[in-house]
Amino acid sequence: MTIFEKIIKGEIPCKKVLENDEFLAFYDINPKAPIHILAIPKVCVKDFDTADSMMLGRLSGFIQEVAKKVNIDKSGYRIISNIGSDGGQEVPHLHFHILGGGKLKWENLV
Ligand code: 5GP
């Protein structure tokens, strides 16, 4: 079981931002920006590449709600989904990083 499945089941605590029947958003334990939130589906999906496109559409709407809730929708933010080994994915459960709260840099990617 992945760490995110344990968070979904409540076996590991998280700092929750928003939740509905299908998705959960919580603060990343090791933030890379002033605001760093993870948005995940509650069902087990390995990554973006294997995810159902309809579900990804609903997850996009959920991410927009999260951005509004933490007041970064107007100032701007970045979403990232790491996929597989070259993508740097550590947790094999689909997640989007939502980063904001300050001017983000775009460098040192490789
Ligand atoms: P990945 O590298 O797979 O795209 O991102 C996994 C993210 O999960 C990392 O940013 C890491 O800090 C975060 N993370 C790992 N374990 C935990 C945890 O137990 N709680 C929270 N809130 N975040 C975690």
PDB file of C-alpha atoms and ligand atoms in Angstrom:
ATOM      1  CA  MET A   1       0.000   0.000   0.000  1.00  0.00           C
ATOM      2  CA  THR A   2       1.348   3.465  -0.859  1.00  0.00           C
ATOM      3  CA  ILE A   3       1.708   6.257   1.671  1.00  0.00           C
ATOM      4  CA  PHE A   4      -1.137   8.124  -0.071  1.00  0.00           C
ATOM      5  CA  GLU A   5      -3.505   5.171   0.336  1.00  0.00           C
ATOM      6  CA  LYS A   6      -2.703   5.249   4.062  1.00  0.00           C
ATOM      7  CA  ILE A   7      -3.491   8.980   4.109  1.00  0.00           C
ATOM      8  CA  ILE A   8      -6.813   8.352   2.307  1.00  0.00           C
ATOM      9  CA  LYS A   9      -7.717   5.672   4.878  1.00  0.00           C
ATOM     10  CA  GLY A  10      -6.764   8.020   7.737  1.00  0.00           C
ATOM     11  CA  GLU A  11      -3.989   5.720   8.932  1.00  0.00           C
ATOM     12  CA  ILE A  12      -1.463   8.525   8.434  1.00  0.00           C
ATOM     13  CA  PRO A  13      -2.476  12.098   9.308  1.00  0.00           C
ATOM     14  CA  CYS A  14      -2.404  14.924   6.787  1.00  0.00           C
ATOM     15  CA  LYS A  15      -3.124  18.642   6.782  1.00  0.00           C
ATOM     16  CA  LYS A  16      -6.269  18.575   4.695  1.00  0.00           C
ATOM     17  CA  VAL A  17      -7.197  21.448   2.370  1.00  0.00           C
ATOM     18  CA  LEU A  18     -10.249  20.108   0.538  1.00  0.00           C
ATOM     19  CA  GLU A  19     -12.042  16.812   0.064  1.00  0.00           C
ATOM     20  CA  ASN A  20     -15.000  15.420  -1.843  1.00  0.00           C
ATOM     21  CA  ASP A  21     -16.234  11.895  -2.605  1.00  0.00           C
ATOM     22  CA  GLU A  22     -13.595  11.386  -5.269  1.00  0.00           C
ATOM     23  CA  PHE A  23     -10.559  13.523  -4.405  1.00  0.00           C
ATOM     24  CA  LEU A  24      -8.433  14.727  -1.504  1.00  0.00           C
ATOM     25  CA  ALA A  25      -6.053  17.694  -1.279  1.00  0.00           C
ATOM     26  CA  PHE A  26      -3.517  18.118   1.524  1.00  0.00           C
ATOM     27  CA  TYR A  27      -0.286  20.017   2.201  1.00  0.00           C
ATOM     28  CA  ASP A  28       2.955  18.379   1.064  1.00  0.00           C
ATOM     29  CA  ILE A  29       5.140  17.330   4.000  1.00  0.00           C
ATOM     30  CA  ASN A  30       8.263  18.694   2.271  1.00  0.00           C
ATOM     31  CA  PRO A  31       7.118  21.948   0.613  1.00  0.00           C
ATOM     32  CA  LYS A  32       8.979  23.237  -2.432  1.00  0.00           C
ATOM     33  CA  ALA A  33       7.074  26.557  -2.489  1.00  0.00           C
ATOM     34  CA  PRO A  34       5.333  28.786   0.107  1.00  0.00           C
ATOM     35  CA  ILE A  35       2.141  26.877  -0.746  1.00  0.00           C
ATOM     36  CA  HIS A  36       2.587  23.252  -1.818  1.00  0.00           C
ATOM     37  CA  ILE A  37      -0.483  21.052  -1.929  1.00  0.00           C
ATOM     38  CA  LEU A  38      -1.022  17.567  -3.338  1.00  0.00           C
ATOM     39  CA  ALA A  39      -4.308  16.653  -5.047  1.00  0.00           C
ATOM     40  CA  ILE A  40      -5.025  12.936  -5.383  1.00  0.00           C
ATOM     41  CA  PRO A  41      -7.873  10.650  -6.400  1.00  0.00           C
ATOM     42  CA  LYS A  42      -9.183   8.320  -3.687  1.00  0.00           C
ATOM     43  CA  VAL A  43      -9.130   5.360  -6.069  1.00  0.00           C
ATOM     44  CA  CYS A  44      -5.790   3.704  -6.779  1.00  0.00           C
ATOM     45  CA  VAL A  45      -4.369   4.997 -10.048  1.00  0.00           C
ATOM     46  CA  LYS A  46      -0.637   4.708 -10.602  1.00  0.00           C
ATOM     47  CA  ASP A  47       0.050   7.863 -12.547  1.00  0.00           C
ATOM     48  CA  PHE A  48      -1.195  10.450 -15.052  1.00  0.00           C
ATOM     49  CA  ASP A  49      -0.294   8.223 -17.990  1.00  0.00           C
ATOM     50  CA  THR A  50      -2.631   5.417 -16.937  1.00  0.00           C
ATOM     51  CA  ALA A  51      -5.426   7.626 -15.591  1.00  0.00           C
ATOM     52  CA  ASP A  52      -8.898   7.835 -17.113  1.00  0.00           C
ATOM     53  CA  SER A  53      -9.269  11.106 -19.023  1.00  0.00           C
ATOM     54  CA  MET A  54     -12.784  11.781 -17.677  1.00  0.00           C
ATOM     55  CA  MET A  55     -11.502  11.421 -14.123  1.00  0.00           C
ATOM     56  CA  LEU A  56      -8.618  13.775 -14.965  1.00  0.00           C
ATOM     57  CA  GLY A  57     -11.165  16.325 -16.138  1.00  0.00           C
ATOM     58  CA  ARG A  58     -12.977  16.162 -12.786  1.00  0.00           C
ATOM     59  CA  LEU A  59      -9.647  16.335 -10.965  1.00  0.00           C
ATOM     60  CA  SER A  60      -8.841  19.520 -12.921  1.00  0.00           C
ATOM     61  CA  GLY A  61     -12.030  21.111 -11.585  1.00  0.00           C
ATOM     62  CA  PHE A  62     -11.108  19.987  -8.071  1.00  0.00           C
ATOM     63  CA  ILE A  63      -7.633  21.566  -8.424  1.00  0.00           C
ATOM     64  CA  GLN A  64      -9.281  24.843  -9.476  1.00  0.00           C
ATOM     65  CA  GLU A  65     -11.390  24.705  -6.298  1.00  0.00           C
ATOM     66  CA  VAL A  66      -8.271  24.078  -4.196  1.00  0.00           C
ATOM     67  CA  ALA A  67      -6.490  27.075  -5.758  1.00  0.00           C
ATOM     68  CA  LYS A  68      -9.493  29.261  -4.978  1.00  0.00           C
ATOM     69  CA  LYS A  69      -9.693  27.966  -1.403  1.00  0.00           C
ATOM     70  CA  VAL A  70      -6.066  28.913  -0.621  1.00  0.00           C
ATOM     71  CA  ASN A  71      -6.313  32.206  -2.564  1.00  0.00           C
ATOM     72  CA  ILE A  72      -3.742  31.548  -5.271  1.00  0.00           C
ATOM     73  CA  ASP A  73      -6.216  31.455  -8.161  1.00  0.00           C
ATOM     74  CA  LYS A  74      -5.723  35.163  -8.934  1.00  0.00           C
ATOM     75  CA  SER A  75      -1.985  35.438  -8.184  1.00  0.00           C
ATOM     76  CA  GLY A  76      -1.168  32.294 -10.162  1.00  0.00           C
ATOM     77  CA  TYR A  77       0.185  28.861  -9.462  1.00  0.00           C
ATOM     78  CA  ARG A  78       1.792  25.818 -11.074  1.00  0.00           C
ATOM     79  CA  ILE A  79       0.571  22.238 -11.335  1.00  0.00           C
ATOM     80  CA  ILE A  80       2.959  19.352 -11.880  1.00  0.00           C
ATOM     81  CA  SER A  81       2.418  15.610 -12.123  1.00  0.00           C
ATOM     82  CA  ASN A  82       5.602  13.560 -12.056  1.00  0.00           C
ATOM     83  CA  ILE A  83       5.338  10.349 -14.075  1.00  0.00           C
ATOM     84  CA  GLY A  84       7.592   7.342 -13.668  1.00  0.00           C
ATOM     85  CA  SER A  85      11.326   7.133 -13.227  1.00  0.00           C
ATOM     86  CA  ASP A  86      12.505   9.942 -15.516  1.00  0.00           C
ATOM     87  CA  GLY A  87       9.637  12.104 -14.282  1.00  0.00           C
ATOM     88  CA  GLY A  88      10.902  11.759 -10.719  1.00  0.00           C
ATOM     89  CA  GLN A  89       7.763  10.137  -9.338  1.00  0.00           C
ATOM     90  CA  GLU A  90       8.369   8.778  -5.830  1.00  0.00           C
ATOM     91  CA  VAL A  91       4.857   7.800  -4.806  1.00  0.00           C
ATOM     92  CA  PRO A  92       3.111   5.470  -7.325  1.00  0.00           C
ATOM     93  CA  HIS A  93      -0.354   6.973  -6.782  1.00  0.00           C
ATOM     94  CA  LEU A  94      -1.501   9.716  -9.191  1.00  0.00           C
ATOM     95  CA  HIS A  95      -1.000  13.154  -7.713  1.00  0.00           C
ATOM     96  CA  PHE A  96      -0.764  16.739  -8.849  1.00  0.00           C
ATOM     97  CA  HIS A  97       1.533  19.143  -7.049  1.00  0.00           C
ATOM     98  CA  ILE A  98      -0.118  22.569  -6.691  1.00  0.00           C
ATOM     99  CA  LEU A  99       2.587  25.165  -6.080  1.00  0.00           C
ATOM    100  CA  GLY A 100       2.146  28.862  -5.406  1.00  0.00           C
ATOM    101  CA  GLY A 101       2.297  31.658  -2.882  1.00  0.00           C
ATOM    102  CA  GLY A 102       5.287  33.374  -4.523  1.00  0.00           C
ATOM    103  CA  LYS A 103       7.103  33.835  -7.836  1.00  0.00           C
ATOM    104  CA  LEU A 104       8.194  30.364  -8.969  1.00  0.00           C
ATOM    105  CA  LYS A 105      11.450  29.713 -10.803  1.00  0.00           C
ATOM    106  CA  TRP A 106      11.870  27.489 -13.852  1.00  0.00           C
ATOM    107  CA  GLU A 107      15.372  26.077 -13.961  1.00  0.00           C
ATOM    108  CA  ASN A 108      17.612  23.116 -13.122  1.00  0.00           C
ATOM    109  CA  LEU A 109      15.104  20.602 -14.441  1.00  0.00           C
ATOM    110  CA  VAL A 110      17.748  18.088 -15.502  1.00  0.00           C
TER     111      VAL A 110
HETATM  112  P1  5GP B   1       6.475  12.695  -6.289  1.00  0.00           P
HETATM  113  O1  5GP B   1       7.971  12.844  -6.151  1.00  0.00           O
HETATM  114  O2  5GP B   1       6.038  11.263  -6.246  1.00  0.00           O
HETATM  115  O3  5GP B   1       5.913  13.463  -7.445  1.00  0.00           O
HETATM  116  O4  5GP B   1       5.881  13.451  -5.022  1.00  0.00           O
HETATM  117  C1  5GP B   1       5.581  12.818  -3.830  1.00  0.00           C
HETATM  118  C2  5GP B   1       5.371  13.919  -2.819  1.00  0.00           C
HETATM  119  O5  5GP B   1       4.776  13.359  -1.667  1.00  0.00           O
HETATM  120  C3  5GP B   1       6.671  14.604  -2.345  1.00  0.00           C
HETATM  121  O6  5GP B   1       6.612  15.994  -2.641  1.00  0.00           O
HETATM  122  C4  5GP B   1       6.702  14.327  -0.845  1.00  0.00           C
HETATM  123  O7  5GP B   1       7.189  15.417  -0.086  1.00  0.00           O
HETATM  124  C5  5GP B   1       5.244  14.022  -0.532  1.00  0.00           C
HETATM  125  N1  5GP B   1       5.050  13.125   0.590  1.00  0.00           N
HETATM  126  C6  5GP B   1       5.673  11.934   0.793  1.00  0.00           C
HETATM  127  N2  5GP B   1       5.234  11.360   1.927  1.00  0.00           N
HETATM  128  C7  5GP B   1       4.310  12.216   2.456  1.00  0.00           C
HETATM  129  C8  5GP B   1       3.498  12.175   3.635  1.00  0.00           C
HETATM  130  O8  5GP B   1       3.529  11.233   4.433  1.00  0.00           O
HETATM  131  N3  5GP B   1       2.669  13.229   3.855  1.00  0.00           N
HETATM  132  C9  5GP B   1       2.597  14.296   2.994  1.00  0.00           C
HETATM  133  N4  5GP B   1       1.751  15.267   3.306  1.00  0.00           N
HETATM  134  N5  5GP B   1       3.347  14.359   1.866  1.00  0.00           N
HETATM  135  C10 5GP B   1       4.188  13.334   1.612  1.00  0.00           C
END
